[in-house]
GROMACS .gro file of C-alpha atoms in nm:
model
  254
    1UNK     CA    1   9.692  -8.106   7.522
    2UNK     CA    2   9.940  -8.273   7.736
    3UNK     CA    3  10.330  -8.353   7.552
    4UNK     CA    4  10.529  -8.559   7.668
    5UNK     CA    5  10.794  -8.423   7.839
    6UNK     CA    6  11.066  -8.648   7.873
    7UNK     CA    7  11.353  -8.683   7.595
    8UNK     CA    8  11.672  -8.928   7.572
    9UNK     CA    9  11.941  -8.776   7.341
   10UNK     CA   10  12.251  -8.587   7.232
   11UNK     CA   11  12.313  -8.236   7.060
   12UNK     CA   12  12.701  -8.162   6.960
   13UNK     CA   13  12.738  -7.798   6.928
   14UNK     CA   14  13.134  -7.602   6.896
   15UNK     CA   15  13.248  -7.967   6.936
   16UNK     CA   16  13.097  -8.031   7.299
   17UNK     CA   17  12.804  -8.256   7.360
   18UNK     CA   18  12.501  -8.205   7.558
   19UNK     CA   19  12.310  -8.491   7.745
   20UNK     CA   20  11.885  -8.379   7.639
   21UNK     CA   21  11.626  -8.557   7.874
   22UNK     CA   22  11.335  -8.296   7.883
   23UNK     CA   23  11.189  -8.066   7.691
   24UNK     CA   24  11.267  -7.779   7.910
   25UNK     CA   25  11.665  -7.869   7.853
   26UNK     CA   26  11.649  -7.889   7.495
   27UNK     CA   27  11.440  -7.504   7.496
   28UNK     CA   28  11.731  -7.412   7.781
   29UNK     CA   29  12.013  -7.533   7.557
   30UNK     CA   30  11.835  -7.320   7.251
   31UNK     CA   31  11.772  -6.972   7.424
   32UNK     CA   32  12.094  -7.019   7.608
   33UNK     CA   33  12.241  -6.996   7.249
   34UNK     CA   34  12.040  -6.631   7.282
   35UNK     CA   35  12.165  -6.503   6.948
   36UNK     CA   36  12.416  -6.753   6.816
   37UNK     CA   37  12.109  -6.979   6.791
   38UNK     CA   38  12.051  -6.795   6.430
   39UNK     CA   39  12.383  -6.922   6.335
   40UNK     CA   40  12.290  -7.318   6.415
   41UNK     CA   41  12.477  -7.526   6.117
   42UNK     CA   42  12.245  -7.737   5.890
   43UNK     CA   43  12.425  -8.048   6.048
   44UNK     CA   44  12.284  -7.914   6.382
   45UNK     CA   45  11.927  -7.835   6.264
   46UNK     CA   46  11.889  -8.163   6.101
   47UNK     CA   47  12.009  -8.350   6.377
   48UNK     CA   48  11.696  -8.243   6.569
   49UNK     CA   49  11.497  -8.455   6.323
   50UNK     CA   50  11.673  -8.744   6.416
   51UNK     CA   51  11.426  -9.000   6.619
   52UNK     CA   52  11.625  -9.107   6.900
   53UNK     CA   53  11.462  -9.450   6.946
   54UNK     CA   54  11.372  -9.561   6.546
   55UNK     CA   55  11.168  -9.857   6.487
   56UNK     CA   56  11.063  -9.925   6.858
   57UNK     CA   57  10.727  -9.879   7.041
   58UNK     CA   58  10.821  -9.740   7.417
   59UNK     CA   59  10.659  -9.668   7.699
   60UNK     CA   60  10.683  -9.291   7.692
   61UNK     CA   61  10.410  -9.216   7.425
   62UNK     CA   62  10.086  -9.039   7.434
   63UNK     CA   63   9.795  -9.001   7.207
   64UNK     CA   64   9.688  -8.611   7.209
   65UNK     CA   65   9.322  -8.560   7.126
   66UNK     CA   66   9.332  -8.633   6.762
   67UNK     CA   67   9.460  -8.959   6.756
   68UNK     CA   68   9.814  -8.905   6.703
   69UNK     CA   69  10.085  -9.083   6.875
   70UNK     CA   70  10.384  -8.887   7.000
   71UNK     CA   71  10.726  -9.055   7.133
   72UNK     CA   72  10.946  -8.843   7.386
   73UNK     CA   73  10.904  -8.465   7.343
   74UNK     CA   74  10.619  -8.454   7.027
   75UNK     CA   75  10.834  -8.438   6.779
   76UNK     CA   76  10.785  -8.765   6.677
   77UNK     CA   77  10.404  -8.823   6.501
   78UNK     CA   78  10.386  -9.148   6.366
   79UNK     CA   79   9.981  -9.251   6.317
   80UNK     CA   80   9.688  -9.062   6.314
   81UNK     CA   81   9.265  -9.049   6.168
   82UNK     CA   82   9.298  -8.999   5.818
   83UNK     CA   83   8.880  -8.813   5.837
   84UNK     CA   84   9.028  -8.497   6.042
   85UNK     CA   85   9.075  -8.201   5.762
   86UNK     CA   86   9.306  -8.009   5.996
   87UNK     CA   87   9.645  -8.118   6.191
   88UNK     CA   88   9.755  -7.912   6.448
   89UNK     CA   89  10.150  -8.000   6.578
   90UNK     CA   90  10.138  -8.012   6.954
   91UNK     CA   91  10.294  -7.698   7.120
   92UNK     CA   92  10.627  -7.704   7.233
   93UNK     CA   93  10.769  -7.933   6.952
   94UNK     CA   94  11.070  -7.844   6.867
   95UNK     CA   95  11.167  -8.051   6.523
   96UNK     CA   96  10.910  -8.300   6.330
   97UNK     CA   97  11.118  -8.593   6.301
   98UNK     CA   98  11.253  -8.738   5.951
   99UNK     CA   99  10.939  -8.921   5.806
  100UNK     CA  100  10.719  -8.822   6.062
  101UNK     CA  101  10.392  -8.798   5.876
  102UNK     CA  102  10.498  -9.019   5.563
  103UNK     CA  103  10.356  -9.334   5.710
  104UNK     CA  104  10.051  -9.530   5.670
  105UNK     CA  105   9.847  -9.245   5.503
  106UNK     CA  106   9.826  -9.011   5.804
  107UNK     CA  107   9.800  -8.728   5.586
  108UNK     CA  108   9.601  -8.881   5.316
  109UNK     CA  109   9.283  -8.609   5.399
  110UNK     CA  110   9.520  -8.372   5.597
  111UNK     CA  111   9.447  -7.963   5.413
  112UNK     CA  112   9.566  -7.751   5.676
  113UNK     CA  113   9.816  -7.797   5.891
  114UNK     CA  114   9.965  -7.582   6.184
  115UNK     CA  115  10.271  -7.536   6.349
  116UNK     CA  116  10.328  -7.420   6.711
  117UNK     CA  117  10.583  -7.153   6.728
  118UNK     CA  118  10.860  -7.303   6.891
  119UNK     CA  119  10.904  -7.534   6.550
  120UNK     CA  120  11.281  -7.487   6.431
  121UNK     CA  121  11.297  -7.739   6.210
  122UNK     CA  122  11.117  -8.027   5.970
  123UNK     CA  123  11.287  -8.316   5.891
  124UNK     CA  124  11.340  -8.474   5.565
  125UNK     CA  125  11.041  -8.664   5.437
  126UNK     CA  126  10.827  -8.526   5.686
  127UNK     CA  127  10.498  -8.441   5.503
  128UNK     CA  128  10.603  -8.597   5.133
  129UNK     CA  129  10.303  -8.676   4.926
  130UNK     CA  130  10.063  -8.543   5.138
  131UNK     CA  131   9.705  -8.391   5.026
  132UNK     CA  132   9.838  -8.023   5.223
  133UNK     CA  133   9.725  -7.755   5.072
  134UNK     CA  134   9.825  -7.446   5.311
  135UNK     CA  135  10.098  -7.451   5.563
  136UNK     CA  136  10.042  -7.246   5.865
  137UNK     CA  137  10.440  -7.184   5.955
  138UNK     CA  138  10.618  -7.118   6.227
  139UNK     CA  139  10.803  -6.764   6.221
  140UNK     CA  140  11.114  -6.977   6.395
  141UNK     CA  141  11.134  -7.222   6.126
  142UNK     CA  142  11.492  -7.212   6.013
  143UNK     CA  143  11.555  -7.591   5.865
  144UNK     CA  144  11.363  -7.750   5.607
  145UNK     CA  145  11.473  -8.087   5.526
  146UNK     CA  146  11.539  -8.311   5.216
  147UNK     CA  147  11.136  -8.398   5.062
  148UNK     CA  148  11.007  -8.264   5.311
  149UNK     CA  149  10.682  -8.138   5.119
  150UNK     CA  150  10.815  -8.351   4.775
  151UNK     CA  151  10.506  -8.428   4.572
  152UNK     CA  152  10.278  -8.249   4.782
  153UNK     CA  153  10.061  -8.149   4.473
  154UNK     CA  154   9.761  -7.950   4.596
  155UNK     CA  155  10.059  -7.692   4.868
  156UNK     CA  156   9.955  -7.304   4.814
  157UNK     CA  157   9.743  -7.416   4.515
  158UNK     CA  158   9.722  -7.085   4.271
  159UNK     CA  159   9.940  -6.924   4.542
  160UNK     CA  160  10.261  -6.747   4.670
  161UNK     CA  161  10.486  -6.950   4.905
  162UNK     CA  162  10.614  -6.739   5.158
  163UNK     CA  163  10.882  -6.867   5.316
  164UNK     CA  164  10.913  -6.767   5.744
  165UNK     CA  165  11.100  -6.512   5.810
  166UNK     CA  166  11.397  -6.640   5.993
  167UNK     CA  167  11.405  -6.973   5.719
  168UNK     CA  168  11.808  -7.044   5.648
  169UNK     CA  169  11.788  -7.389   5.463
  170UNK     CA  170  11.614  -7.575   5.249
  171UNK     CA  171  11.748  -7.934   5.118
  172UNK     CA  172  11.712  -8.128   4.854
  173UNK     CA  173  11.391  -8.179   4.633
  174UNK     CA  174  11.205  -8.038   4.926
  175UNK     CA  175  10.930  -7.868   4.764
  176UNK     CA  176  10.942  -8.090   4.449
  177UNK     CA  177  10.637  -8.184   4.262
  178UNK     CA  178  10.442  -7.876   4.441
  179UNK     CA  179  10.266  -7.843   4.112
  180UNK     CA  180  10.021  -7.576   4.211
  181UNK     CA  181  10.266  -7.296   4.357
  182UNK     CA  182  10.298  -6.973   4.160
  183UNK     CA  183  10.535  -6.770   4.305
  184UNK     CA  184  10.792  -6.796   4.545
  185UNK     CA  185  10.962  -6.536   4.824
  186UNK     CA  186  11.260  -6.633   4.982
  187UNK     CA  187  11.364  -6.436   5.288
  188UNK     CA  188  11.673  -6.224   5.378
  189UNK     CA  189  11.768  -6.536   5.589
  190UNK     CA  190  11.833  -6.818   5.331
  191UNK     CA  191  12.123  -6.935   5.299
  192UNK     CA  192  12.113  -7.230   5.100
  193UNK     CA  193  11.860  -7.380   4.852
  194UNK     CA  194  11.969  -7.697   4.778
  195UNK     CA  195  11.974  -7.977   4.426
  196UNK     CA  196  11.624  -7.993   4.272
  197UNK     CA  197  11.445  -7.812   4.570
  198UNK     CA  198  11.141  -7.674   4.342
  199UNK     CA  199  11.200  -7.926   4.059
  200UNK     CA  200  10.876  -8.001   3.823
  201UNK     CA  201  10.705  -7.721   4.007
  202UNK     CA  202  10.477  -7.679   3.647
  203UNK     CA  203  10.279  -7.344   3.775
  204UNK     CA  204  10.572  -7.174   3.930
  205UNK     CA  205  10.594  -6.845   3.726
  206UNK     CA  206  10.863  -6.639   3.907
  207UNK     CA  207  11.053  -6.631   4.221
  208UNK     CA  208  11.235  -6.349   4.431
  209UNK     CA  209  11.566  -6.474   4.578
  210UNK     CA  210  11.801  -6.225   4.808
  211UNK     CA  211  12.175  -6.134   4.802
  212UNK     CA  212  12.176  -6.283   5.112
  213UNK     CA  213  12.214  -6.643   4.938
  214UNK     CA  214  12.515  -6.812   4.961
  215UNK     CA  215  12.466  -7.176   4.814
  216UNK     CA  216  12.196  -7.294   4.503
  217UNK     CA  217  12.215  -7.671   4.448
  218UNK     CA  218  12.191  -7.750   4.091
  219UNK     CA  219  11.873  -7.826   3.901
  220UNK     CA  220  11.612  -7.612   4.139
  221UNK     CA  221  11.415  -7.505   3.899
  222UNK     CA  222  11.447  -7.768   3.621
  223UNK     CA  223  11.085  -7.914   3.537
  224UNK     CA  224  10.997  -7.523   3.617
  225UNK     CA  225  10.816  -7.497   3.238
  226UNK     CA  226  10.646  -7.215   3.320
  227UNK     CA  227  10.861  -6.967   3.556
  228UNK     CA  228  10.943  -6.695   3.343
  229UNK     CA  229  11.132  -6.446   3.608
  230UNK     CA  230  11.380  -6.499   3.903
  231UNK     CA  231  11.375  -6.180   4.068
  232UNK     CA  232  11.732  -6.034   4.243
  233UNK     CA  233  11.838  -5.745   4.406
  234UNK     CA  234  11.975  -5.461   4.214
  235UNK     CA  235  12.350  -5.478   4.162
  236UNK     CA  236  12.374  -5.876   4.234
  237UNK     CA  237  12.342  -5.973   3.831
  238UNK     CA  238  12.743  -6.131   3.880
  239UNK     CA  239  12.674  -6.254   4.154
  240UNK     CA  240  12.353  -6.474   4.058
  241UNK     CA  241  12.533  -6.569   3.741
  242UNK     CA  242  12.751  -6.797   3.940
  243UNK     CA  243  12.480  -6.946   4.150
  244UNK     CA  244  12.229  -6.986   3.866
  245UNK     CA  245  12.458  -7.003   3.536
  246UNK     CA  246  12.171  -7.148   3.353
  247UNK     CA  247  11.932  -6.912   3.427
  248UNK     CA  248  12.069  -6.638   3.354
  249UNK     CA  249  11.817  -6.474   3.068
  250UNK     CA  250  11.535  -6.500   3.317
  251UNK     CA  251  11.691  -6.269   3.564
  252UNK     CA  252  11.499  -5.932   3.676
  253UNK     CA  253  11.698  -5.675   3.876
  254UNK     CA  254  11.451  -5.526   4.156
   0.00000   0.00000   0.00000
């Protein structure tokens, strides 16, 4: 599968901008981060999501071999056969863009969907309402943007979520609705689970959240009627009782 290699756009990082036009730059500008890359701001990570060109059709497109159109480097997906059962996201995309697969039904059939390893980030909206039931992640993934998987009913149906390993943020309402999730792990990384993230998630019965939390939005768990157990670190009941004031008789020290 051939992507599309060039790219027209801007990343600001420590207040300097950077002029992206390939693919190669934009995975040249990321490793030459080397380890600061793990401390990318959300602002940064979502601004990967951002389509550079929205609303146009431009020359520099390609269809890859199931039908999906891709603008500049992949990360754009925009239209695609709603019979296929499995999506897999080109290699060497770098963010799905903000409402990438929220139009016209391309994931009406979608169950399984894969990401290529160099994915960093999903954009808000990206895969809301779709018929997904398992998410084959990317161990980079360290964004995930607002309803980005919002009403996706049938996700990890009767399942843990785990979360990648190296996952910092997740926005707003982005796994609302995901009725059929029954536990959820959170990794070391996270940093910030934002407003209503796993609102009216009806099966979820208990979640394990780290120490290594900083920020919990208000309202992610409301709509939760049957979660019975957030699960914390030893030692961390004070802490937690600030971030989740409400919540505070379903705490279990682990």
């Amino acid at each position: 599968m051939e992507v599309m290699k060039e790219l027209n756009g801007y990343l600001e990082h420590n207040g300097l901008i950077y002029k992206i036009q390939s693919i190669e730059q934009l995975r040249d500008f990321m490793n030459g981060l080397g380890e600061r890359a793990k401390e990318m701001t959300e602002q940064e990570l979502a601004s990967l999501c951002v389509n550079p060109n929205p609303g146009k059709y431009v020359d520099k497109e390609y269809s890859d071999s199931c039908g999906v159109r891709y603008y500049y480097d992949g990360t754009k997906l925009i239209k695609g056969r709603a019979d296929l059962k499995e999506y897999k996201i080109a290699d060497g995309t770098v963010a799905v863009c903000n409402y990438a697969f929220n139009l016209n039904g391309t994931m009406h059939n979608r169950k399984k969907i894969f990401c290529p390893n160099t994915l960093v980030a999903i954009g808000k909206w990206a895969f809301s309402t779709a018929c997904v039931r398992e998410i084959k992640w990317s161990p980079n993934l360290k964004y995930i943007g607002d309803s980005a998987f919002c009403g996706c009913a049938f996700l990890n149906a009767e399942q843990e979520l785990h979360m990648p390993q190296v996952l910092a943020y997740i926005c707003a309402s982005a796994f609302e609705g995901c009725k059929k999730v029954t536990s959820v792990v959170f990794p070391d990384s996270i940093v910030k689970i934002d407003s209503h993230a796993f609102r009216n998630c009806e099966s979820l019965k208990w979640v394990y959240i780290p120490d290594t939390i900083k920020e919990i939005g208000s309202g992610v768990f409301d709509g939760c009627t049957s979660l019975k157990e957030i699960k914390i670190p030893k030692g961390s009941h004070t802490k937690f009782e600030k971030l989740l004031p409400f919540s505070v008789d379903k705490f279990v020290e682990v």
